[in-house]
C-alpha cells in the first residue's frame, strides 16, 4: 500500500481526511528536554533562546526526534512568544521559572505602541530555520510551522509571565474590552503574517496553540479567543502561500467549544484528553480531522500500560479517516525516550 501513504505523506493525508496505511503520529514538544541529544545541543547553545534563534541549532533539534523515532511529522523548534518578542516586549527566560517579558502590556496606551512585525525582518531567524529544516528533512516527513493564538499571546503579554489563574488578563478583558480587542486584532494580524511567512518558507502544515483558551467561560471564549482564531483562518485562506496549507487549531481545555472551532475554517482540531475522540468526533462531524489525545502522563507508565492506552485512543476514534495521533498536551521532561518508541510503534500497528 506504499502508493496510498507512507511516512512522507500519511500526516497530510490524515489532515485531509483521506485514507492512510497507518495512523500518523507526532508528539507536541517532541524536540525537548526528555531527549539527551536535545539537552546536549541546548548546552552547546547556552540557553533556550540562543538555541531557538540560531537556525542551524534549531534545525538540528527539530530533526532529532524524527531521526530517533518513526514519527510522521517534524515540528519546527521555536516558541509562540517569538512574536511578542519581535513587537518589542523583551522575552527572557529565568531558569526554572519559564518565560517573562521585560515590558509587559499594562494599559491601552501600551497597546497603541504595538505594531505587526515583518516576519522576514525581525523574525528572519525563524524563517531561516524553516528553510533549513525543509532542506535537511529532504522530504522524509512534512514540517509543521506554528504560532500562538491571539488570546494566549495576550495572556503572556499582559501578565508578563505565566500564571495559574490569568486573573490580570481576564480583568483587563472585562474592564477594557475595546483595548483588549485592539490587542487581539494586532495579535491576529501578526500571527497570520508569521504563519503565512512560514508557509512561504516551506512549512507544510500550520498549527495555532491556544494553550489558555480553556481558562475562559464559553461567552468570553467566543468573544476573546474563537473570534480571533477564525480571523487567522480567514487571513490564511486569502494568502497565496498559506491557502493550501492545512491549519490545525488546538485550544487546550476548550472542549465545551469544539463546534465553534470546527466552524473556523481550519482543517483539524487538536483535542486534549478530557474528552473521548468518539465524543469529539460526534460533535464536529465530518467538518475537520482530529489530532490527539493521549494523556501525557501515560508515558510515565509501563510499556504494557502505554500499549493499552494507545489502543484505547485509536479505538475511541474508530475506523474513520482523519485521525492524527498525538498527546493531549506536550510531552514532559521526565519521560523515558524508550516509552516514546513504544507509543509510536503501537500507533502504527494495525
Ligand atoms: O512541539 C515542539 O517540539 C516545538 C517546540 C515548541 C516549544 N514551545 C519549545 C519550547 C512549541 C510548539 C512551543 C509552544 C509554546 N511555548 C506554547 C504552546 C504550547 C503549550 O505547551 O501549551 C507555550 C504556552 C509556550 C511558552 C513557553 N515556552 C513556556 C510556558 C515555556 C516553559 C516551559 C517549560 O517546561 O519550562 C517555554 C520554553 C520552551 N519552549 C521549552 C521548549 C522545549 C523549554 C525550554 C528549555 O528549557 O529547554
Coordinates of C-alpha atoms and ligand atoms in Angstrom, one line a residue:
X1 CA 0.0 0.0 0.0
X2 CA 3.1 2.2 -0.4
X3 CA 1.3 4.2 -3.0
X4 CA -1.6 5.1 -0.7
X5 CA 0.6 6.5 2.0
X6 CA 3.9 6.3 3.7
X7 CA 5.9 8.2 6.3
X8 CA 6.3 11.1 3.9
X9 CA 2.6 11.8 3.4
X10 CA 0.3 10.0 5.8
X11 CA 0.2 13.0 8.2
X12 CA -1.0 15.4 5.4
X13 CA -3.4 12.7 4.1
X14 CA -5.0 12.3 7.5
X15 CA -5.4 16.1 7.9
X16 CA -7.2 16.0 4.5
X17 CA -9.3 13.1 5.9
X18 CA -8.1 10.7 3.2
X19 CA -7.4 7.0 3.8
X20 CA -3.9 6.1 5.2
X21 CA -2.0 2.8 5.6
X22 CA -1.3 3.5 9.2
X23 CA -2.4 6.2 11.7
X24 CA 0.2 9.1 11.6
X25 CA 1.7 10.3 14.9
X26 CA 3.8 13.2 16.1
X27 CA 4.2 14.5 19.7
X28 CA 3.7 18.0 21.0
X29 CA 7.1 19.2 22.3
X30 CA 8.8 16.2 20.6
X31 CA 12.1 18.1 20.5
X32 CA 12.6 18.7 24.2
X33 CA 14.3 18.0 27.5
X34 CA 13.3 14.3 27.7
X35 CA 15.8 13.7 24.8
X36 CA 19.5 13.5 25.9
X37 CA 20.6 14.8 22.4
X38 CA 18.3 17.8 22.9
X39 CA 19.9 18.6 26.3
X40 CA 23.4 18.3 24.7
X41 CA 22.6 20.8 21.9
X42 CA 20.9 23.2 24.3
X43 CA 24.0 23.0 26.5
X44 CA 26.1 23.9 23.4
X45 CA 23.7 26.8 22.6
X46 CA 24.0 28.2 26.1
X47 CA 20.2 28.9 26.5
X48 CA 16.8 28.0 25.2
X49 CA 16.6 31.4 23.4
X50 CA 20.0 31.1 21.8
X51 CA 19.0 27.6 20.6
X52 CA 15.7 28.9 19.1
X53 CA 17.4 31.9 17.5
X54 CA 20.3 30.0 15.8
X55 CA 18.8 28.4 12.7
X56 CA 21.5 25.6 12.4
X57 CA 20.9 24.6 16.0
X58 CA 17.1 24.9 15.8
X59 CA 17.2 22.7 12.7
X60 CA 19.4 20.2 14.4
X61 CA 16.9 19.7 17.3
X62 CA 13.9 19.8 15.0
X63 CA 15.3 16.7 13.3
X64 CA 16.4 14.8 16.4
X65 CA 13.1 13.2 17.3
X66 CA 12.4 12.3 13.6
X67 CA 15.7 10.6 13.4
X68 CA 15.3 8.7 16.7
X69 CA 11.6 7.6 16.2
X70 CA 9.4 6.7 13.2
X71 CA 7.4 10.0 13.7
X72 CA 5.3 11.1 10.8
X73 CA 5.9 14.9 11.1
X74 CA 8.6 17.3 12.3
X75 CA 7.6 20.4 14.2
X76 CA 9.8 23.5 13.9
X77 CA 11.8 24.1 17.1
X78 CA 10.8 27.6 18.2
X79 CA 8.3 29.2 20.5
X80 CA 5.0 31.0 20.4
X81 CA 6.5 34.0 22.2
X82 CA 8.8 35.0 19.4
X83 CA 6.0 37.2 18.0
X84 CA 5.5 39.4 21.1
X85 CA 9.3 39.5 21.5
X86 CA 9.5 40.9 17.9
X87 CA 6.9 43.5 19.0
X88 CA 9.5 44.8 21.5
X89 CA 8.3 43.2 24.7
X90 CA 11.7 41.7 25.6
X91 CA 11.4 38.0 26.0
X92 CA 13.7 36.3 28.5
X93 CA 13.7 33.0 30.5
X94 CA 14.5 32.7 34.1
X95 CA 15.9 29.2 34.8
X96 CA 13.2 27.1 36.4
X97 CA 10.5 29.9 36.1
X98 CA 9.6 29.9 32.4
X99 CA 9.2 32.8 30.1
X100 CA 9.0 36.5 31.2
X101 CA 8.6 39.8 29.4
X102 CA 10.6 42.9 30.3
X103 CA 8.0 45.3 29.0
X104 CA 4.5 43.7 29.6
X105 CA 1.4 45.4 28.2
X106 CA -0.5 47.1 31.1
X107 CA -2.6 49.8 29.5
X108 CA -4.5 50.9 26.4
X109 CA -1.5 53.3 25.8
X110 CA 0.9 50.4 25.7
X111 CA -1.3 48.7 23.0
X112 CA -1.3 51.8 20.7
X113 CA 2.5 51.5 20.5
X114 CA 2.4 47.9 19.2
X115 CA 2.7 47.0 15.5
X116 CA 2.7 43.9 13.3
X117 CA 6.3 42.7 12.9
X118 CA 7.6 41.9 9.4
X119 CA 8.4 38.2 9.6
X120 CA 11.2 38.3 7.1
X121 CA 12.9 41.2 9.1
X122 CA 12.6 40.8 12.9
X123 CA 11.6 37.1 12.7
X124 CA 14.1 36.2 10.0
X125 CA 15.8 33.6 12.2
X126 CA 12.5 31.6 12.3
X127 CA 12.1 31.7 8.5
X128 CA 15.7 30.7 8.0
X129 CA 15.2 27.8 10.4
X130 CA 12.1 26.7 8.4
X131 CA 14.1 26.9 5.1
X132 CA 16.9 24.9 6.6
X133 CA 14.6 22.3 8.1
X134 CA 12.9 21.7 4.8
X135 CA 16.3 21.2 3.1
X136 CA 17.6 18.9 5.8
X137 CA 14.4 16.8 6.0
X138 CA 14.7 16.0 2.3
X139 CA 11.1 15.1 2.1
X140 CA 11.2 12.3 4.7
X141 CA 8.3 13.8 6.7
X142 CA 6.3 17.1 6.4
X143 CA 7.3 20.1 8.5
X144 CA 4.8 21.8 10.8
X145 CA 5.1 25.6 11.4
X146 CA 3.3 27.2 14.4
X147 CA 2.3 30.2 16.3
X148 CA 0.3 31.2 19.4
X149 CA -3.3 32.2 19.5
X150 CA -4.1 35.9 19.9
X151 CA -5.6 35.2 23.3
X152 CA -2.8 33.0 24.6
X153 CA -0.2 35.6 23.5
X154 CA -2.2 38.3 25.2
X155 CA -2.1 36.2 28.4
X156 CA 1.7 36.4 28.5
X157 CA 1.9 40.0 27.1
X158 CA -0.4 41.3 29.9
X159 CA 0.6 39.1 32.8
X160 CA 4.3 39.5 31.8
X161 CA 4.8 35.7 32.5
X162 CA 2.8 32.5 33.1
X163 CA 0.0 32.4 35.7
X164 CA -2.2 29.9 37.5
X165 CA -5.4 31.8 37.0
X166 CA -4.6 34.6 34.5
X167 CA -6.7 37.0 36.6
X168 CA -4.9 40.1 35.4
X169 CA -5.6 39.4 31.7
X170 CA -9.2 38.4 32.4
X171 CA -9.8 41.6 34.4
X172 CA -8.3 43.6 31.5
X173 CA -10.6 42.0 29.0
X174 CA -13.6 42.6 31.3
X175 CA -12.7 46.2 32.2
X176 CA -11.2 47.4 29.0
X177 CA -12.8 45.3 26.2
X178 CA -12.1 47.9 23.5
X179 CA -8.4 48.0 24.3
X180 CA -8.4 44.2 24.6
X181 CA -10.0 43.8 21.1
X182 CA -7.3 46.1 19.7
X183 CA -4.6 44.0 21.1
X184 CA -6.2 40.7 19.9
X185 CA -6.7 42.2 16.4
X186 CA -2.9 43.2 16.3
X187 CA -2.0 39.7 17.5
X188 CA -4.3 38.0 14.9
X189 CA -2.7 40.0 12.1
X190 CA 0.8 39.4 13.5
X191 CA 0.3 35.6 13.9
X192 CA -1.4 35.3 10.4
X193 CA 1.6 37.1 8.8
X194 CA 4.0 35.0 10.8
X195 CA 2.3 31.7 9.7
X196 CA 1.9 32.9 6.1
X197 CA 5.7 33.6 6.0
X198 CA 6.4 30.2 7.5
X199 CA 4.2 28.7 4.7
X200 CA 6.1 30.7 2.1
X201 CA 9.4 29.5 3.6
X202 CA 8.3 25.9 3.3
X203 CA 6.1 24.8 6.3
X204 CA 3.6 22.1 5.0
X205 CA 1.1 22.4 7.9
X206 CA 0.4 25.2 10.4
X207 CA -0.7 24.9 14.0
X208 CA -2.0 27.5 16.4
X209 CA -1.6 26.8 20.1
X210 CA -4.3 28.3 22.2
X211 CA -3.0 26.9 25.5
X212 CA -5.1 29.2 27.7
X213 CA -8.4 29.4 25.8
X214 CA -9.8 26.8 28.2
X215 CA -9.4 29.3 31.0
X216 CA -12.4 31.3 29.6
X217 CA -16.1 30.8 30.2
X218 CA -17.9 30.0 26.9
X219 CA -19.1 33.5 26.1
X220 CA -15.7 35.0 26.8
X221 CA -14.1 32.2 24.8
X222 CA -16.2 33.1 21.8
X223 CA -15.5 36.8 22.2
X224 CA -11.8 36.9 23.0
X225 CA -10.4 33.6 21.6
X226 CA -12.5 31.9 19.0
X227 CA -13.3 35.0 17.0
X228 CA -9.5 35.7 16.5
X229 CA -8.7 32.1 15.7
X230 CA -11.4 32.4 12.9
X231 CA -9.8 35.6 11.8
X232 CA -6.4 33.9 11.4
X233 CA -8.0 31.0 9.5
X234 CA -9.7 33.6 7.2
X235 CA -6.5 35.6 6.7
X236 CA -4.6 32.4 5.8
X237 CA -7.2 31.3 3.3
X238 CA -6.7 34.6 1.5
X239 CA -2.9 34.2 1.4
X240 CA -1.2 32.9 -1.8
X241 CA 1.2 30.7 0.1
X242 CA -0.9 29.6 3.1
X243 CA -4.1 29.0 1.2
X244 CA -3.4 25.3 0.6
X245 CA -1.6 24.6 3.8
X246 CA -3.7 22.7 6.4
X247 CA -4.3 24.6 9.6
X248 CA -4.6 22.8 13.0
X249 CA -6.2 24.7 15.9
X250 CA -5.6 23.5 19.4
X251 CA -7.5 25.2 22.3
X252 CA -6.5 23.2 25.4
X253 CA -9.2 22.7 27.9
X254 CA -11.8 24.2 25.5
X255 CA -13.8 21.1 24.8
X256 CA -17.0 23.0 25.6
X257 CA -16.4 25.0 22.4
X258 CA -15.5 22.3 19.8
X259 CA -18.4 23.3 17.4
X260 CA -17.3 26.9 17.3
X261 CA -13.8 25.9 16.5
X262 CA -14.8 23.4 13.8
X263 CA -16.6 26.3 12.0
X264 CA -13.5 28.5 12.0
X265 CA -12.2 27.2 8.6
X266 CA -9.4 25.1 10.0
X267 CA -8.5 21.6 8.6
X268 CA -8.1 19.9 12.0
X269 CA -8.7 20.4 15.7
X270 CA -6.3 19.4 18.5
X271 CA -8.1 17.7 21.4
X272 CA -6.9 17.2 24.9
X273 CA -7.5 14.1 27.0
X274 CA -10.6 15.2 28.9
X275 CA -13.0 14.1 26.1
X276 CA -13.0 10.9 24.1
X277 CA -12.3 11.2 20.4
X278 CA -15.5 9.4 19.8
X279 CA -17.5 12.2 21.6
X280 CA -15.4 14.9 19.9
X281 CA -16.0 13.4 16.5
X282 CA -19.7 13.1 17.0
X283 CA -19.8 16.8 17.9
X284 CA -17.7 18.1 14.9
X285 CA -18.9 15.5 12.4
X286 CA -17.1 15.5 9.0
X287 CA -16.0 19.1 9.2
X288 CA -12.5 18.6 10.5
X289 CA -9.8 16.0 11.2
X290 CA -8.9 15.4 14.9
X291 CA -5.5 15.4 16.5
X292 CA -4.8 13.8 19.9
X293 CA -5.4 12.8 22.6
X294 CA -3.4 10.6 24.9
X295 CA -2.9 11.9 28.4
X296 CA 0.9 12.8 28.5
X297 CA 1.1 11.2 31.9
X298 CA 0.5 7.8 30.2
X299 CA 4.2 7.9 29.0
X300 CA 5.3 7.6 32.7
X301 CA 3.6 4.2 32.9
X302 CA 4.9 0.8 31.8
X303 CA 5.1 -0.2 28.1
X304 CA 2.2 -2.6 28.7
X305 CA 0.0 0.3 30.0
X306 CA 1.2 2.6 27.2
X307 CA 0.2 0.0 24.6
X308 CA -3.2 -0.5 26.2
X309 CA -4.0 3.3 26.4
X310 CA -2.7 3.9 22.8
X311 CA -5.1 1.2 21.6
X312 CA -7.9 2.7 23.6
X313 CA -7.4 6.1 21.9
X314 CA -7.3 4.5 18.5
X315 CA -10.5 2.5 19.3
X316 CA -12.2 5.7 20.5
X317 CA -11.6 7.4 17.2
X318 CA -12.8 4.3 15.3
X319 CA -12.2 3.1 11.7
X320 CA -12.7 6.5 10.1
X321 CA -10.4 8.8 8.1
X322 CA -9.0 11.9 9.7
X323 CA -7.1 11.0 12.9
X324 CA -3.6 12.3 13.7
X325 CA -2.4 10.6 16.9
X326 CA -0.8 12.9 19.4
X327 CA -0.7 13.6 23.1
X328 CA -3.4 15.8 24.6
X329 CA -0.6 18.3 25.5
X330 CA 3.2 18.5 25.5
X331 CA 5.5 15.6 26.5
X332 CA 7.1 16.2 29.9
X333 CA 10.9 16.2 30.6
X334 CA 10.7 13.1 32.8
X335 CA 9.6 10.7 30.1
X336 CA 11.9 7.8 29.2
X337 CA 12.6 8.1 25.4
X338 CA 12.1 4.3 25.1
X339 CA 8.4 4.8 26.0
X340 CA 8.0 7.1 23.1
X341 CA 9.2 4.4 20.8
X342 CA 6.6 2.0 22.3
X343 CA 3.9 4.6 21.7
X344 CA 4.9 5.2 18.0
X345 CA 5.1 1.5 17.2
X346 CA 1.7 0.9 18.8
X347 CA 0.1 3.7 16.9
X348 CA 1.4 2.4 13.6
X349 CA 0.4 -1.3 14.3
X350 CA -2.9 -2.3 12.9
Ligands
LIG1 O1 6.4 20.9 19.9 C1 7.7 21.2 19.7 O2 8.6 20.3 19.9 C2 8.0 22.5 19.2 C3 8.6 23.4 20.1 C4 7.7 24.3 21.0 C5 8.3 24.9 22.1 N1 7.3 25.8 22.6 C6 9.7 24.8 22.6 C7 10.0 25.1 24.0 C8 6.4 24.7 20.9 C9 5.3 24.2 19.9 C10 6.2 25.6 21.9 C11 4.9 26.4 22.1 C12 4.6 27.1 23.3 N2 5.5 27.9 24.0 C13 3.4 27.1 24.0 C14 2.1 26.5 23.5 C15 2.1 25.0 23.7 C16 1.8 24.6 25.1 O3 2.7 23.9 25.6 O4 0.7 24.9 25.6 C17 3.5 28.0 25.1 C18 2.5 28.3 26.1 C19 4.9 28.4 25.1 C20 5.5 29.4 26.1 C21 6.6 28.7 26.8 N3 7.9 28.4 26.3 C22 6.6 28.2 28.1 C23 5.5 28.2 29.1 C24 7.9 27.6 28.3 C25 8.5 27.0 29.6 C26 8.1 25.5 29.5 C27 8.9 24.7 30.5 O5 8.6 23.5 30.5 O6 9.9 25.1 31.1 C28 8.7 27.8 27.2 C29 10.0 27.3 26.9 C30 10.2 26.2 25.9 N4 9.6 26.2 24.7 C31 10.9 24.9 26.1 C32 10.8 24.2 24.9 C33 11.4 22.9 24.5 C34 11.6 24.5 27.3 C35 13.0 25.2 27.2 C36 14.1 24.5 27.8 O7 14.3 24.7 29.0 O8 14.9 23.8 27.1

